[in-house]
Amino acid sequence: MDKDEILLDADDRMGKCVRFLQDTYARIRSGKASVGLLDGIIVNAYGTDVPLNQVSNLLTPDVKTIAIQPYDKNLIPGIEKAILTSNLDLNPVNDGTIVRINIPSLTEERRKDIVKVIHKNAEEARQAVRQVRRDGNDNTKKLEKASEISEDNMHDMLKEIQDLTDSHIKDIDRVVGDKEKEIIEI
């Protein structure tokens, strides 16, 4: 790896840590209806397991309701079963053509539990970013040891990697702050 590849790799991997955290948060119930809540739902359709969003149209008609309009009405029982077995604590209501999910308000105790979980997820993301920093630092030191870069260049690269780390940690802090605010607001 050369100097530029190390920096690009570190930036890319750190960015993936932040995006993974955002995707994780999209699936955490905050008391508001969001189709992202159903991203992990897999439905058995025609003998094959497929994501819910590939066999239906997902809508949020209001802040407390998710509407699922399957492309084939015969899939409704399978969609209901997939939602009930998803551990999301959601109860689908079937009217024959559309499956509706009413999102209940979160209790204060449940909000506190969710905040603990999002902080734990954020800390795991920070640790992943720091691991990427360690990998980048190790690769940079190997370049210097192999005399491919000077000691001054090594120190400059280490500083650039630290700047990337600081930037991505700030992104994580912003994401966790936004999600916490969303959960705490009633």
Phi, psi and omega in degrees: 000138175261180186305310182294321179298321180297314181293317179296318179297316180297315180298316180296312182293323177293320177298323178296324177298317180293316180295322178297319178297316179298318178295321178298316181293330180296333181267002179268127183289128182244006182095349177250147178290130177212131180294339177299336178299332184261009184302325183273003184282126178248131183246140174276110181237118177058036177084004181234142176275122181225154177297145181306320184290353177267348180243005182203165175261126182256128182228157171237091181295332174209178187290348182246004186226138169246131177249132179243116181249099182291148178290334177231120183297339178292345181275351185305312179300321178294323178294315178301315181298317181298321180290317181295327182267009186273357182063025178264357181060042179245145180242106180285145177239125185255125177253013178104328179235332183229141173259124179250143176235118175271126181271113180287154176292149180275142175284162180301318180297318180294322177300315180297320178297318180294320178299320177299317180296316182292327176292323177296315178299320180295319180295322177297321178294319177299318179297321178296319178296318179295325177295320177297320177300314179300316179299315179297318178297317180298316179295323178295316180294327177295321178298318181293320180296324180278007179061028177275338175223158180280168179296322178297316177298322179299314180295323177297317180294318179300322178293318178298319178296320178295321178297319176299316180300311181300318181297315181288327176295320176298320177300316179298315180299321178294315181298315181292323178296317179296316181292320179297317179298318180297321182284320183290325180296136182262000000 
